[in-house]
C-alpha positions as a printed NumPy array, in Angstrom:
array([[-26.365, -79.133,  84.918],
       [-29.902, -77.487,  84.299],
       [-31.208, -74.202,  84.391],
       [-34.759, -72.93 ,  85.011],
       [-35.977, -70.481,  82.844],
       [-39.436, -68.568,  83.788],
       [-42.197, -69.484,  80.808],
       [-44.098, -66.407,  82.026],
       [-40.99 , -64.109,  81.068],
       [-40.667, -65.522,  77.627],
       [-44.   , -64.986,  76.897],
       [-44.063, -61.638,  78.021],
       [-41.501, -60.382,  75.672],
       [-43.16 , -62.188,  72.887],
       [-46.471, -59.659,  74.046],
       [-44.218, -56.467,  73.726],
       [-42.819, -57.2  ,  70.362],
       [-46.324, -58.082,  68.891],
       [-47.694, -54.715,  70.632],
       [-45.084, -52.766,  68.909],
       [-45.436, -54.197,  65.757],
       [-49.14 , -53.598,  65.581],
       [-48.699, -50.026,  66.417],
       [-46.425, -49.282,  64.023],
       [-48.698, -50.746,  61.194],
       [-51.366, -48.815,  62.672],
       [-49.533, -45.349,  62.232],
       [-48.457, -46.531,  58.808],
       [-52.292, -47.112,  57.421],
       [-53.048, -43.9  ,  59.436],
       [-50.216, -41.811,  57.337],
       [-51.386, -43.397,  53.83 ],
       [-55.057, -42.955,  54.51 ],
       [-54.443, -39.09 ,  55.292],
       [-52.197, -38.932,  52.027],
       [-54.705, -40.74 ,  49.835],
       [-57.663, -38.901,  51.307],
       [-56.647, -35.85 ,  50.187],
       [-58.264, -34.677,  46.494],
       [-57.818, -31.544,  44.662],
       [-59.858, -30.488,  41.626],
       [-59.805, -27.365,  39.28 ],
       [-60.344, -25.885,  35.713],
       [-57.655, -24.975,  33.383],
       [-58.356, -22.083,  30.632],
       [-56.298, -19.758,  28.323],
       [-57.386, -16.699,  26.502],
       [-59.692, -18.51 ,  23.891],
       [-61.599, -20.967,  26.896],
       [-60.911, -24.039,  28.136],
       [-57.918, -26.202,  27.752],
       [-58.739, -29.926,  27.093],
       [-55.618, -32.547,  27.404],
       [-53.931, -30.265,  29.577],
       [-50.872, -32.159,  31.683],
       [-51.49 , -31.929,  35.769],
       [-48.7  , -33.072,  37.544],
       [-47.989, -33.342,  41.179],
       [-44.148, -33.256,  41.777],
       [-42.107, -33.377,  44.995],
       [-39.272, -31.671,  46.553],
       [-36.689, -33.567,  43.975],
       [-38.91 , -32.828,  40.991],
       [-40.1  , -36.057,  40.678],
       [-43.932, -37.083,  39.417],
       [-45.57 , -38.004,  42.191],
       [-49.407, -38.39 ,  40.525],
       [-50.598, -37.37 ,  37.208],
       [-54.066, -36.787,  35.203],
       [-55.209, -34.719,  32.462],
       [-58.115, -32.356,  31.91 ],
       [-61.165, -33.355,  30.2  ],
       [-63.057, -31.587,  27.37 ],
       [-64.379, -28.753,  29.714],
       [-60.616, -28.209,  30.982],
       [-61.555, -29.882,  34.531],
       [-59.533, -31.915,  36.763],
       [-59.696, -34.04 ,  39.738],
       [-56.049, -35.539,  41.418],
       [-55.58 , -37.541,  44.594],
       [-52.353, -35.747,  45.874],
       [-49.805, -37.721,  48.405],
       [-48.702, -34.52 ,  50.168],
       [-49.941, -31.242,  50.347],
       [-46.323, -30.06 ,  50.52 ],
       [-45.849, -31.11 ,  46.937],
       [-46.561, -28.763,  43.949],
       [-48.923, -28.783,  41.241],
       [-47.465, -28.422,  37.53 ],
       [-49.779, -27.895,  34.696],
       [-48.132, -27.695,  31.03 ],
       [-49.882, -27.761,  27.54 ],
       [-47.998, -27.524,  23.751],
       [-48.46 , -23.595,  23.14 ],
       [-48.689, -22.209,  26.592],
       [-46.6  , -21.261,  29.375],
       [-45.975, -23.84 ,  32.41 ],
       [-47.661, -22.988,  35.617],
       [-46.402, -23.927,  38.96 ],
       [-48.344, -23.736,  42.133],
       [-47.929, -24.719,  45.806],
       [-50.667, -27.245,  46.968],
       [-50.722, -26.073,  50.66 ],
       [-54.485, -25.879,  52.15 ],
       [-56.248, -25.114,  48.603],
       [-58.198, -27.685,  47.159],
       [-59.699, -26.016,  44.455],
       [-57.897, -24.419,  41.418],
       [-58.45 , -21.809,  39.115],
       [-55.607, -21.684,  36.483],
       [-55.175, -19.508,  33.541],
       [-52.636, -20.411,  31.313],
       [-50.711, -17.649,  29.115],
       [-49.844, -18.491,  25.449],
       [-46.392, -19.222,  24.763],
       [-46.36 , -18.337,  21.048],
       [-46.333, -14.259,  22.079],
       [-43.399, -12.326,  20.998],
       [-42.063, -10.083,  23.624],
       [-38.991,  -9.248,  21.821],
       [-37.7  ,  -9.347,  18.439],
       [-33.973,  -9.733,  17.683],
       [-32.6  ,  -9.551,  14.015],
       [-29.306, -10.739,  13.69 ],
       [-27.031,  -9.74 ,  10.648],
       [-24.05 , -11.713,   9.025],
       [-21.55 ,  -8.5  ,   8.786],
       [-20.184,  -8.386,   5.057],
       [-17.083,  -7.024,   3.593],
       [-17.461,  -5.358,   0.573],
       [-14.248,  -5.327,  -1.755],
       [-14.094,  -4.872,  -5.122],
       [-17.586,  -6.047,  -6.341],
       [-17.212,  -9.017,  -4.23 ],
       [-19.052,  -9.239,  -0.976],
       [-17.685, -11.774,   1.87 ],
       [-18.53 , -12.529,   5.393],
       [-16.742, -11.274,   7.913],
       [-15.759, -14.204,   9.677],
       [-14.36 , -15.857,   6.548],
       [-12.089, -13.089,   5.988],
       [ -8.592, -14.028,   6.599],
       [ -7.309, -10.706,   7.003],
       [ -6.39 ,  -8.687,  10.005],
       [ -8.791,  -5.756,  10.227],
       [ -9.609,  -2.856,  12.437],
       [-12.485,  -0.497,  11.792],
       [-12.566,   3.138,  13.134],
       [-15.823,   4.916,  13.598],
       [-15.583,   8.476,  12.842],
       [-18.768,   8.985,  15.325],
       [-15.668,   8.756,  18.095],
       [-14.396,  11.933,  16.966],
       [-17.207,  13.797,  15.7  ],
       [-16.809,  17.574,  16.612],
       [-13.028,  17.515,  16.564],
       [-10.674,  19.393,  13.944],
       [ -9.128,  17.227,  11.542],
       [ -7.749,  18.214,   8.161],
       [ -7.346,  14.57 ,   6.481],
       [ -8.13 ,  11.344,   7.1  ],
       [ -4.382,  10.259,   8.417],
       [ -4.5  ,  12.943,  10.96 ],
       [ -7.976,  10.984,  11.929],
       [ -5.935,   7.454,  12.029],
       [ -3.145,   9.309,  13.985],
       [ -2.838,   6.627,  17.579],
       [ -6.205,   5.155,  16.701],
       [ -4.782,   1.855,  14.691],
       [ -2.805,  -0.855,  16.135],
       [  0.421,  -1.314,  13.662],
       [ -0.154,   1.645,  11.656],
       [  2.6  ,   4.032,  12.195],
       [  2.116,   7.701,  10.744],
       [  4.829,  10.116,  10.848],
       [  4.518,  13.74 ,   9.42 ],
       [  6.604,  14.496,   6.666],
       [  6.87 ,  17.86 ,   7.435],
       [  5.531,  21.06 ,   9.357],
       [  4.711,  22.47 ,   5.894],
       [  0.992,  22.817,   5.231],
       [ -0.086,  19.845,   2.872],
       [  3.038,  17.967,   3.139],
       [  0.91 ,  15.072,   4.307],
       [  2.315,  12.02 ,   6.421],
       [  4.022,   8.691,   6.029],
       [  2.117,   5.716,   6.877],
       [  3.212,   2.32 ,   7.174],
       [  0.977,  -0.722,   8.207],
       [  3.298,  -2.993,  10.589],
       [  6.606,  -1.526,   9.66 ],
       [  6.433,  -2.498,   5.766],
       [  9.708,  -0.927,   4.285],
       [ 11.434,  -1.376,   1.052],
       [ 14.781,   0.203,  -0.551],
       [ 13.68 ,   1.449,  -3.711],
       [  9.774,   0.654,  -3.959],
       [  6.477,   2.041,  -2.483],
       [  5.761,   1.076,   0.965],
       [  2.594,   3.063,   1.253],
       [ -1.147,   1.413,   1.997],
       [ -3.625,   1.307,  -0.908],
       [ -6.047,   3.864,  -0.48 ],
       [ -9.679,   2.618,  -1.239],
       [-12.579,   5.059,  -1.056],
       [-16.438,   3.543,  -1.428],
       [-14.719,   0.155,  -2.866],
       [-13.116,   1.918,  -5.41 ],
       [ -9.116,   2.649,  -5.797],
       [ -8.943,   6.305,  -4.87 ],
       [ -6.739,   7.821,  -7.832],
       [ -5.738,  11.192,  -8.749],
       [ -7.606,  12.988, -11.66 ],
       [ -4.076,  13.054, -13.148],
       [ -3.585,   9.396, -15.487],
       [  0.033,   9.846, -15.259],
       [  0.206,   9.66 , -11.399],
       [  2.604,   7.167, -10.576],
       [  1.995,   5.057,  -7.176],
       [  5.001,   3.451,  -7.369],
       [  7.59 ,   6.716,  -7.783],
       [  5.116,   9.024,  -5.7  ],
       [  6.775,  11.376,  -3.615],
       [  5.245,  11.435,   0.397],
       [  4.019,  15.219,  -0.998],
       [  2.012,  13.696,  -3.927],
       [  0.725,  10.686,  -2.072],
       [ -0.724,  13.22 ,   0.699],
       [ -2.858,  14.804,  -2.24 ],
       [ -4.834,  11.236,  -2.064],
       [ -6.006,  11.664,   1.438],
       [ -7.848,  14.849,   0.446],
       [-11.057,  13.527,   1.491],
       [-13.667,  15.591,   3.694],
       [-13.277,  14.463,   7.163],
       [-16.96 ,  15.427,   7.839],
       [-17.594,  13.134,   4.89 ],
       [-16.309,  10.111,   5.921],
       [-18.636,   7.498,   7.744],
       [-16.019,   4.936,   8.703],
       [-12.477,   3.727,   8.297],
       [-11.133,   0.22 ,   7.691],
       [ -7.707,  -0.889,   7.811],
       [ -6.646,  -4.397,   6.129],
       [ -3.435,  -4.979,   7.835],
       [ -1.349,  -7.699,   6.283],
       [ -0.28 ,  -9.147,   2.923],
       [ -3.498, -11.34 ,   2.783],
       [ -5.494,  -8.231,   1.272],
       [ -3.829,  -9.215,  -1.679],
       [ -6.445, -12.009,  -2.344],
       [ -9.093,  -9.232,  -2.549],
       [ -7.425,  -6.205,  -3.798],
       [ -4.532,  -8.037,  -5.593],
       [ -0.649,  -6.749,  -5.645],
       [ -2.01 ,  -2.974,  -5.314],
       [ -2.785,  -4.173,  -1.179],
       [  0.202,  -5.752,  -0.362],
       [  1.263,  -2.968,   1.781],
       [ -2.122,  -3.017,   3.426],
       [ -5.605,  -1.436,   2.817],
       [ -6.968,   2.094,   4.257],
       [-10.612,   1.695,   3.132],
       [-12.477,   4.782,   3.321],
       [-16.618,   4.527,   3.651],
       [-18.252,   7.983,   3.113],
       [-21.804,   9.095,   4.586],
       [-24.913,   8.807,   1.831],
       [-28.103,  10.064,   2.522],
       [-30.957,   9.384,   4.734],
       [-34.379,   8.765,   4.059],
       [-36.808,  11.664,   6.216],
       [-37.143,  15.422,   6.116],
       [-34.304,  17.529,   4.366],
       [-31.443,  18.27 ,   7.133],
       [-29.366,  21.133,   6.793],
       [-26.022,  21.278,   9.184],
       [-23.595,  23.946,   9.178],
       [-20.618,  23.837,  11.362],
       [-17.45 ,  26.147,  11.92 ],
       [-14.16 ,  24.942,  13.475],
       [-11.309,  26.933,  14.768],
       [ -7.786,  25.705,  15.467],
       [ -4.684,  27.383,  16.543],
       [ -1.216,  25.998,  15.976],
       [  2.402,  27.413,  17.005],
       [  5.878,  26.391,  16.682],
       [  7.985,  25.296,  20.046],
       [ 11.108,  27.515,  20.763],
       [ 13.707,  25.103,  19.175],
       [ 17.205,  25.479,  19.202],
       [ 18.848,  28.151,  21.58 ],
       [ 20.926,  30.493,  19.168],
       [ 22.954,  32.964,  19.854],
       [ 22.512,  36.49 ,  19.183],
       [ 24.953,  39.11 ,  17.878],
       [ 27.094,  39.712,  20.937],
       [ 27.426,  36.064,  21.888],
       [ 28.487,  35.444,  18.113],
       [ 31.337,  38.381,  18.122],
       [ 32.476,  37.192,  21.578],
       [ 32.978,  33.718,  20.327],
       [ 34.957,  35.12 ,  17.412],
       [ 37.041,  36.929,  19.514],
       [ 37.648,  33.949,  21.872],
       [ 38.584,  32.024,  18.445],
       [ 41.492,  34.352,  17.64 ],
       [ 42.719,  34.824,  21.021],
       [ 43.101,  30.626,  22.203],
       [ 45.29 ,  29.885,  19.21 ],
       [ 48.051,  32.197,  20.63 ],
       [ 46.842,  33.153,  24.138],
       [ 47.578,  36.659,  23.09 ],
       [ 45.114,  39.704,  23.783],
       [ 46.717,  41.609,  20.551],
       [ 45.233,  38.903,  18.471],
       [ 41.699,  40.202,  18.904],
       [ 42.77 ,  43.865,  17.93 ],
       [ 41.942,  43.367,  14.387],
       [ 38.411,  41.683,  15.121],
       [ 37.834,  44.174,  17.812],
       [ 38.471,  47.235,  15.16 ],
       [ 36.244,  45.275,  12.561],
       [ 33.283,  45.008,  15.299],
       [ 32.991,  48.763,  15.741],
       [ 34.016,  49.749,  12.024],
       [ 30.729,  50.935,  10.562],
       [ 32.314,  50.843,   7.274],
       [ 32.933,  47.109,   7.224],
       [ 30.616,  45.521,   4.919],
       [ 29.395,  42.765,   7.238],
       [ 29.426,  45.454,  10.219],
       [ 25.454,  44.875,  10.741],
       [ 25.512,  41.285,  10.865],
       [ 26.304,  41.18 ,  14.379],
       [ 25.285,  44.327,  16.171],
       [ 21.343,  44.604,  15.532],
       [ 20.972,  41.255,  17.352],
       [ 17.756,  40.224,  14.955],
       [ 16.16 ,  37.177,  16.037],
       [ 15.354,  35.698,  12.461],
       [ 13.486,  32.539,  13.685],
       [ 11.045,  34.835,  15.839],
       [ 10.623,  36.968,  12.559],
       [  9.583,  34.478,  10.339],
       [  7.305,  32.635,  12.951],
       [  3.821,  32.858,  13.881],
       [  1.28 ,  31.841,  15.055],
       [ -1.067,  29.715,  12.985],
       [ -4.837,  29.375,  12.355],
       [ -7.341,  26.931,  10.519],
       [-10.702,  28.084,   9.717],
       [-13.075,  24.97 ,   8.78 ],
       [-16.605,  25.4  ,   7.406],
       [-18.462,  22.635,   6.614],
       [-21.989,  22.636,   4.984],
       [-24.16 ,  19.517,   4.246],
       [-27.649,  18.731,   3.278],
       [-29.24 ,  15.238,   3.423],
       [-32.719,  13.987,   3.212],
       [-34.772,  11.724,   0.889],
       [-38.017,   9.933,   0.268],
       [-39.456,   6.224,  -0.445],
       [-37.36 ,   5.725,  -3.599],
       [-34.169,   8.562,  -3.747],
       [-31.613,   9.57 ,  -1.074],
       [-29.087,  12.216,  -1.303],
       [-26.391,  13.93 ,   0.365],
       [-25.007,  17.282,  -0.68 ],
       [-21.701,  18.492,   0.797],
       [-19.272,  21.223,   1.16 ],
       [-16.22 ,  22.092,   2.903],
       [-13.65 ,  25.091,   3.157],
       [-10.524,  24.808,   4.859],
       [ -8.402,  28.212,   5.526],
       [ -5.206,  27.672,   6.95 ],
       [ -1.982,  29.583,   7.703],
       [  1.188,  27.911,   9.059],
       [  3.783,  28.75 ,  11.624],
       [  5.866,  30.153,   9.318],
       [  5.185,  33.317,   7.561],
       [  3.797,  33.1  ,   3.619],
       [  2.349,  29.699,   4.179],
       [ -1.567,  29.359,   3.304],
       [ -3.704,  26.494,   2.476],
       [ -7.125,  26.841,   1.007],
       [ -8.944,  23.877,  -0.135],
       [-12.279,  23.526,  -1.312],
       [-14.073,  20.015,  -1.133],
       [-17.715,  19.148,  -2.335],
       [-19.283,  16.008,  -3.019],
       [-22.575,  15.006,  -3.929],
       [-24.288,  11.499,  -3.404],
       [-27.56 ,  10.348,  -4.672],
       [-29.21 ,   6.588,  -4.696],
       [-32.192,   5.505,  -6.591],
       [-33.649,   2.487,  -5.816],
       [-35.796,   1.229,  -9.037],
       [-36.881,  -1.907,  -7.302],
       [-35.533,  -4.122,  -4.216],
       [-32.676,  -5.26 ,  -6.519],
       [-31.687,  -2.125,  -8.784],
       [-30.035,   0.815,  -7.28 ],
       [-28.451,   3.549,  -9.411],
       [-25.977,   5.492,  -7.189],
       [-24.006,   8.676,  -8.1  ],
       [-20.981,   9.884,  -6.325],
       [-19.193,  12.748,  -7.529],
       [-16.384,  14.697,  -5.887],
       [-14.573,  17.979,  -6.468],
       [-11.685,  19.139,  -4.595],
       [ -9.57 ,  22.392,  -5.599],
       [ -6.708,  23.134,  -3.229],
       [ -4.233,  26.221,  -3.426],
       [ -1.107,  25.519,  -1.506],
       [  1.366,  28.174,  -1.15 ],
       [  4.339,  27.412,   0.421],
       [  7.647,  28.757,   1.328],
       [  9.545,  25.778,  -0.081],
       [  9.394,  24.387,  -3.5  ],
       [ 11.272,  21.074,  -2.856],
       [ 14.212,  21.92 ,  -4.727],
       [ 16.24 ,  23.197,  -2.178],
       [ 17.318,  21.181,   0.982],
       [ 16.601,  24.341,   3.071],
       [ 13.298,  26.058,   4.052],
       [ 13.004,  29.311,   5.32 ],
       [ 13.292,  28.244,   8.638],
       [ 16.336,  26.348,   8.253],
       [ 17.491,  29.261,   6.772],
       [ 16.5  ,  31.565,   9.494],
       [ 18.73 ,  29.86 ,  11.91 ],
       [ 21.711,  30.214,   9.38 ],
       [ 21.559,  33.946,   9.213],
       [ 23.672,  36.225,  11.14 ],
       [ 21.573,  38.049,  13.54 ]])
C-alpha cells in the first residue's frame, strides 16, 4: 500500500524552522552587541593624588567577576562592561574598597579613603591577681573568686568591712555575734566548720596579712570579739574587696588561706589638684520588742494560782494574799510597782560617722590622707563605742620600674560595754529576769 506525501508540505516546514533559527541568532547577536558596546571610564584618586594599579572590577548580582582592569599611572581606567545592572568595585591595598552602581553613568570620578586611619583605639589589658608578691593572670587562677566594688555602696553607712559584705558574696555566711557594740561577726566561707580549730577566713589588706599590733595575737584560738578587731579598717578607705572561696587559695597564701581569704584593697592617691572630701552620716538603731513579759500584777496572780491549784482550796492563797499587801515584807516592792526593766535599759541607738580625706599628687608623687571618727551608742544603756581611724598613703615613682610606697594606718578604739564577757548573762538578760 502506497501513501502520497506532498513535497510542498515538507519544504514548508523546513523553511519555517530555518527562519526561526535565523531570527534567534540575530536576537542573540544584537544582545551581545549591545552589552559589549557599553564602555565606561574614569579616574581613581586618594588623599595623596592619583592611584596607580588600582583594581577595577565588574561584579554581577551573585558577586562574580565579569570583567576586570587596572588603572594606569595617572589613575585612569577604561572598561567594557557586560551589563549596566552590574556593580563597579574598586580596591587598592591600604585604601577602603569602593562599590558603585553602574546604571546609566559612563564616566566615574572615584576618591578612595585611607584604610590606615584609626577611628577607635581599643586597649585590652589582662587582669592580674597580686598576692604575696606574685602577680598571676586572672584567667590562670584556679580558685573561685568574687570581687565586690565599694562604689556600689558608696554613701551607705557601715562601721566595718564585714557589714559591707553581708548578703553580697555567694557562699559567705556572716552572722552577728551579739548586739553589743564592736562585737563583730562570725564569717564562714562555704560552710567551713571545725571542732576545735579556727574556721575564720584570712584577712589580707593591700597584699599583706592584716595582723594585730599585738605580736601575741593567736589566730587559731582567737575569740570572735578579738577576731572582729582585725576588721577595723575604715570603710571609706576601702576600694574593693575580693573573696577567695575555696581551699585552693592555699596555693597563694599557704595554710593560712585554708578557710578562704578576704582581700581588702584600700584607696590610693590620684594625680591632679588636691581634693578635700568631708562627709557626715547619721544612723539610728532600735531594738525589737522581744518577749512578752508579765508585770507585777500578772506575776502575783500566777503565784496565787500556784498555791491554789494543788489543793483546789481558796484558803491556800490566804498566806500569799497577806504577803502581797503586807508592806513590811522585804520583797513587797518586787511585784507592786510594775516596772518594765527591759524598757528601762533600752534606748534609741545612734551612730555619728565623720569622714575626712585629702587626695592629690603630681607627676612623681601621689598621696591620700584620711581620717574617720565613729561615735556610737547602743540600744542598751551604758553602751558606747568611740573609734578613730587614720591612714596615710604615699607613692613616689622614681622611674617606670621603681616606686616607693608608704602605707601607715592607726586605729584607736574605746569600747564601753555593759558585759565584760566573764558572765553568761548580759544586762538585757538580767532585765528580763528581774521582778517588775
